[in-house]
PDB file of C-alpha atoms in Angstrom:
ATOM      1  CA  SER A   1     -26.367 -75.711   0.374  1.00  0.00           C
ATOM      2  CA  GLY A   2     -25.268 -72.241  -0.599  1.00  0.00           C
ATOM      3  CA  SER A   3     -21.607 -73.199  -1.479  1.00  0.00           C
ATOM      4  CA  ASP A   4     -22.916 -75.837  -3.907  1.00  0.00           C
ATOM      5  CA  CYS A   5     -25.040 -73.199  -5.693  1.00  0.00           C
ATOM      6  CA  ASN A   6     -21.907 -70.828  -5.888  1.00  0.00           C
ATOM      7  CA  ASN A   7     -19.700 -73.711  -7.115  1.00  0.00           C
ATOM      8  CA  SER A   8     -22.259 -74.549  -9.850  1.00  0.00           C
ATOM      9  CA  MET A   9     -22.611 -70.944 -10.845  1.00  0.00           C
ATOM     10  CA  SER A  10     -18.814 -70.660 -11.086  1.00  0.00           C
ATOM     11  CA  ILE A  11     -18.772 -73.674 -13.468  1.00  0.00           C
ATOM     12  CA  VAL A  12     -21.390 -72.368 -15.576  1.00  0.00           C
ATOM     13  CA  GLY A  13     -19.765 -68.881 -15.815  1.00  0.00           C
ATOM     14  CA  ARG A  14     -16.466 -70.525 -17.007  1.00  0.00           C
ATOM     15  CA  VAL A  15     -18.303 -72.634 -19.515  1.00  0.00           C
ATOM     16  CA  LEU A  16     -20.148 -69.526 -20.906  1.00  0.00           C
ATOM     17  CA  PHE A  17     -16.748 -67.791 -21.009  1.00  0.00           C
ATOM     18  CA  LEU A  18     -15.408 -70.655 -23.384  1.00  0.00           C
ATOM     19  CA  PRO A  19     -16.866 -69.323 -26.617  1.00  0.00           C
ATOM     20  CA  GLN A  20     -15.548 -65.709 -26.055  1.00  0.00           C
ATOM     21  CA  ALA A  21     -12.041 -67.169 -25.163  1.00  0.00           C
ATOM     22  CA  ILE A  22     -12.140 -69.258 -28.420  1.00  0.00           C
ATOM     23  CA  LEU A  23     -13.070 -66.175 -30.499  1.00  0.00           C
ATOM     24  CA  ILE A  24     -10.467 -64.037 -28.880  1.00  0.00           C
ATOM     25  CA  LEU A  25      -7.719 -66.671 -29.618  1.00  0.00           C
ATOM     26  CA  TYR A  26      -8.948 -66.814 -33.227  1.00  0.00           C
ATOM     27  CA  ALA A  27      -8.722 -62.993 -33.599  1.00  0.00           C
ATOM     28  CA  SER A  28      -5.316 -62.887 -31.947  1.00  0.00           C
ATOM     29  CA  LEU A  29      -3.701 -65.718 -33.634  1.00  0.00           C
ATOM     30  CA  GLY A  30      -5.675 -66.140 -36.864  1.00  0.00           C
ATOM     31  CA  LEU A  31      -6.352 -62.477 -37.759  1.00  0.00           C
ATOM     32  CA  ALA A  32      -3.804 -60.287 -36.026  1.00  0.00           C
ATOM     33  CA  PRO A  33      -0.682 -61.402 -37.884  1.00  0.00           C
ATOM     34  CA  TYR A  34      -2.354 -60.524 -41.220  1.00  0.00           C
ATOM     35  CA  ASP A  35      -4.460 -57.565 -40.398  1.00  0.00           C
ATOM     36  CA  LEU A  36      -4.059 -56.011 -36.872  1.00  0.00           C
ATOM     37  CA  PRO A  37      -6.727 -53.228 -37.233  1.00  0.00           C
ATOM     38  CA  TYR A  38      -9.445 -55.726 -38.236  1.00  0.00           C
ATOM     39  CA  ALA A  39      -8.346 -58.086 -35.434  1.00  0.00           C
ATOM     40  CA  LEU A  40      -8.601 -55.190 -32.892  1.00  0.00           C
ATOM     41  CA  PHE A  41     -12.023 -54.332 -34.264  1.00  0.00           C
ATOM     42  CA  VAL A  42     -13.122 -58.016 -34.154  1.00  0.00           C
ATOM     43  CA  GLN A  43     -11.943 -58.349 -30.463  1.00  0.00           C
ATOM     44  CA  THR A  44     -13.556 -55.169 -29.321  1.00  0.00           C
ATOM     45  CA  PHE A  45     -16.795 -56.132 -31.171  1.00  0.00           C
ATOM     46  CA  MET A  46     -16.763 -59.466 -29.388  1.00  0.00           C
ATOM     47  CA  PHE A  47     -16.141 -57.943 -26.051  1.00  0.00           C
ATOM     48  CA  VAL A  48     -19.079 -55.430 -26.367  1.00  0.00           C
ATOM     49  CA  ALA A  49     -21.417 -57.972 -27.779  1.00  0.00           C
ATOM     50  CA  GLN A  50     -20.742 -60.577 -25.041  1.00  0.00           C
ATOM     51  CA  ASN A  51     -20.580 -58.036 -22.144  1.00  0.00           C
ATOM     52  CA  LYS A  52     -22.867 -58.719 -19.336  1.00  0.00           C
ATOM     53  CA  VAL A  53     -24.005 -55.130 -19.294  1.00  0.00           C
ATOM     54  CA  ILE A  54     -25.596 -53.512 -22.372  1.00  0.00           C
ATOM     55  CA  THR A  55     -25.579 -49.758 -23.050  1.00  0.00           C
ATOM     56  CA  ALA A  56     -25.892 -47.837 -26.221  1.00  0.00           C
ATOM     57  CA  GLN A  57     -22.554 -46.067 -25.412  1.00  0.00           C
ATOM     58  CA  TYR A  58     -20.547 -49.298 -25.906  1.00  0.00           C
ATOM     59  CA  PHE A  59     -21.018 -49.006 -29.759  1.00  0.00           C
ATOM     60  CA  THR A  60     -18.420 -46.234 -29.765  1.00  0.00           C
ATOM     61  CA  TRP A  61     -15.811 -48.677 -28.511  1.00  0.00           C
ATOM     62  CA  TYR A  62     -15.708 -50.581 -31.950  1.00  0.00           C
ATOM     63  CA  LEU A  63     -17.113 -47.940 -34.186  1.00  0.00           C
ATOM     64  CA  CYS A  64     -13.995 -45.852 -33.751  1.00  0.00           C
ATOM     65  CA  LEU A  65     -11.932 -48.801 -34.997  1.00  0.00           C
ATOM     66  CA  LEU A  66     -14.239 -49.497 -37.942  1.00  0.00           C
ATOM     67  CA  PRO A  67     -12.718 -46.855 -40.347  1.00  0.00           C
ATOM     68  CA  LEU A  68      -9.369 -48.595 -39.944  1.00  0.00           C
ATOM     69  CA  CYS A  69     -10.766 -51.864 -41.534  1.00  0.00           C
ATOM     70  CA  SER A  70     -14.083 -51.016 -43.131  1.00  0.00           C
ATOM     71  CA  ASP A  71     -12.645 -51.122 -46.779  1.00  0.00           C
ATOM     72  CA  ARG A  72     -11.942 -54.839 -46.277  1.00  0.00           C
ATOM     73  CA  ILE A  73     -15.505 -55.814 -45.437  1.00  0.00           C
ATOM     74  CA  LYS A  74     -17.991 -56.367 -48.381  1.00  0.00           C
ATOM     75  CA  TRP A  75     -20.732 -54.078 -47.033  1.00  0.00           C
ATOM     76  CA  THR A  76     -22.982 -54.466 -49.869  1.00  0.00           C
ATOM     77  CA  SER A  77     -23.466 -58.276 -49.645  1.00  0.00           C
ATOM     78  CA  ARG A  78     -26.873 -59.424 -48.848  1.00  0.00           C
ATOM     79  CA  LYS A  79     -25.617 -61.183 -45.815  1.00  0.00           C
ATOM     80  CA  ILE A  80     -24.256 -57.979 -44.195  1.00  0.00           C
ATOM     81  CA  VAL A  81     -27.247 -55.801 -45.189  1.00  0.00           C
ATOM     82  CA  THR A  82     -29.624 -58.356 -43.569  1.00  0.00           C
ATOM     83  CA  ALA A  83     -27.480 -58.585 -40.386  1.00  0.00           C
ATOM     84  CA  LEU A  84     -27.368 -54.752 -40.159  1.00  0.00           C
ATOM     85  CA  ILE A  85     -31.127 -54.505 -40.568  1.00  0.00           C
ATOM     86  CA  LEU A  86     -31.613 -57.146 -37.923  1.00  0.00           C
ATOM     87  CA  LEU A  87     -29.197 -55.251 -35.634  1.00  0.00           C
ATOM     88  CA  VAL A  88     -31.120 -52.004 -36.078  1.00  0.00           C
ATOM     89  CA  VAL A  89     -34.384 -53.747 -35.356  1.00  0.00           C
ATOM     90  CA  SER A  90     -32.905 -55.365 -32.258  1.00  0.00           C
ATOM     91  CA  ILE A  91     -31.540 -52.012 -31.086  1.00  0.00           C
ATOM     92  CA  VAL A  92     -34.807 -50.262 -31.542  1.00  0.00           C
ATOM     93  CA  SER A  93     -36.495 -53.122 -29.613  1.00  0.00           C
ATOM     94  CA  TRP A  94     -34.071 -53.113 -26.874  1.00  0.00           C
ATOM     95  CA  LEU A  95     -34.048 -49.387 -26.375  1.00  0.00           C
ATOM     96  CA  GLY A  96     -37.790 -49.224 -26.483  1.00  0.00           C
ATOM     97  CA  SER A  97     -38.412 -51.812 -23.862  1.00  0.00           C
ATOM     98  CA  ALA A  98     -35.599 -50.360 -21.719  1.00  0.00           C
ATOM     99  CA  TYR A  99     -37.102 -46.953 -21.949  1.00  0.00           C
ATOM    100  CA  CYS A 100     -40.461 -48.373 -20.890  1.00  0.00           C
ATOM    101  CA  LEU A 101     -38.849 -50.103 -17.755  1.00  0.00           C
ATOM    102  CA  GLU A 102     -36.638 -47.349 -16.756  1.00  0.00           C
ATOM    103  CA  MET A 103     -38.361 -44.179 -17.686  1.00  0.00           C
ATOM    104  CA  ARG A 104     -42.060 -45.156 -17.572  1.00  0.00           C
ATOM    105  CA  GLY A 105     -41.865 -47.635 -14.710  1.00  0.00           C
ATOM    106  CA  MET A 106     -43.727 -50.244 -16.677  1.00  0.00           C
ATOM    107  CA  SER A 107     -43.329 -53.974 -15.767  1.00  0.00           C
ATOM    108  CA  VAL A 108     -41.690 -55.174 -18.981  1.00  0.00           C
ATOM    109  CA  HIS A 109     -38.892 -57.131 -17.587  1.00  0.00           C
ATOM    110  CA  PHE A 110     -39.741 -60.244 -19.854  1.00  0.00           C
ATOM    111  CA  MET A 111     -39.717 -57.868 -22.921  1.00  0.00           C
ATOM    112  CA  VAL A 112     -36.272 -56.415 -21.927  1.00  0.00           C
ATOM    113  CA  TRP A 113     -35.014 -59.964 -21.464  1.00  0.00           C
ATOM    114  CA  LEU A 114     -36.332 -61.041 -24.945  1.00  0.00           C
ATOM    115  CA  ALA A 115     -34.926 -57.856 -26.526  1.00  0.00           C
ATOM    116  CA  SER A 116     -31.500 -58.450 -24.967  1.00  0.00           C
ATOM    117  CA  ILE A 117     -31.499 -61.969 -26.403  1.00  0.00           C
ATOM    118  CA  GLY A 118     -32.473 -60.601 -29.685  1.00  0.00           C
ATOM    119  CA  PHE A 119     -29.728 -57.952 -29.463  1.00  0.00           C
ATOM    120  CA  PHE A 120     -27.103 -60.514 -28.536  1.00  0.00           C
ATOM    121  CA  VAL A 121     -28.189 -62.855 -31.462  1.00  0.00           C
ATOM    122  CA  ALA A 122     -28.115 -59.834 -33.894  1.00  0.00           C
ATOM    123  CA  ASN A 123     -24.579 -58.927 -32.805  1.00  0.00           C
ATOM    124  CA  VAL A 124     -23.406 -62.497 -33.124  1.00  0.00           C
ATOM    125  CA  ASN A 125     -24.975 -62.649 -36.580  1.00  0.00           C
ATOM    126  CA  LEU A 126     -23.333 -59.458 -37.566  1.00  0.00           C
ATOM    127  CA  LEU A 127     -20.006 -60.467 -36.522  1.00  0.00           C
ATOM    128  CA  ARG A 128     -20.377 -63.804 -38.363  1.00  0.00           C
ATOM    129  CA  SER A 129     -21.303 -61.987 -41.435  1.00  0.00           C
ATOM    130  CA  MET A 130     -18.411 -59.531 -41.161  1.00  0.00           C
ATOM    131  CA  LEU A 131     -16.086 -62.419 -40.735  1.00  0.00           C
ATOM    132  CA  CYS A 132     -17.539 -64.252 -43.832  1.00  0.00           C
ATOM    133  CA  GLU A 133     -17.406 -61.007 -45.990  1.00  0.00           C
ATOM    134  CA  TYR A 134     -13.849 -60.013 -45.001  1.00  0.00           C
ATOM    135  CA  LYS A 135     -11.637 -59.565 -47.965  1.00  0.00           C
ATOM    136  CA  GLY A 136      -8.423 -58.534 -46.274  1.00  0.00           C
ATOM    137  CA  PHE A 137      -4.809 -59.632 -45.987  1.00  0.00           C
ATOM    138  CA  GLY A 138      -4.362 -63.367 -45.807  1.00  0.00           C
ATOM    139  CA  THR A 139      -7.923 -64.310 -46.678  1.00  0.00           C
ATOM    140  CA  GLU A 140      -6.898 -67.339 -48.382  1.00  0.00           C
ATOM    141  CA  LEU A 141      -5.403 -68.719 -45.102  1.00  0.00           C
ATOM    142  CA  LEU A 142      -8.312 -67.571 -42.847  1.00  0.00           C
ATOM    143  CA  LEU A 143     -11.066 -68.790 -45.133  1.00  0.00           C
ATOM    144  CA  SER A 144      -9.496 -72.056 -46.498  1.00  0.00           C
ATOM    145  CA  SER A 145     -12.589 -74.089 -46.063  1.00  0.00           C
ATOM    146  CA  GLU A 146     -14.455 -72.067 -48.807  1.00  0.00           C
TER     147      GLU A 146
END
């Protein structure tokens, strides 16, 4: 019945929210006491990356916070450079397929879906890389497993 389907979707939605909630707790409790600007950047980046709606304008939400913490990320590491290249490729792929769908009226829904998955993966990879290459306050506490 319809209510069973709605209940199943509600449970799936809650399960899908779990990784985001864990990351927000980590940023709030693990990062914020040591480096509030970086924690705000990470939280905003996560929110934008895991948002159900993707638009190019959302980049500005976290880019405006980047100058507050960019000196504590090792941008020249191979991991970060690779993640940034992957992100640029995914953005171009997503914007190209979205343009074909919205402006040209082409039936490229599957391509938009694939590009969206690639864009999400690239964002998660960049966030992981930025967390690994973070060299800020309290790093010895945050990265004690290394």
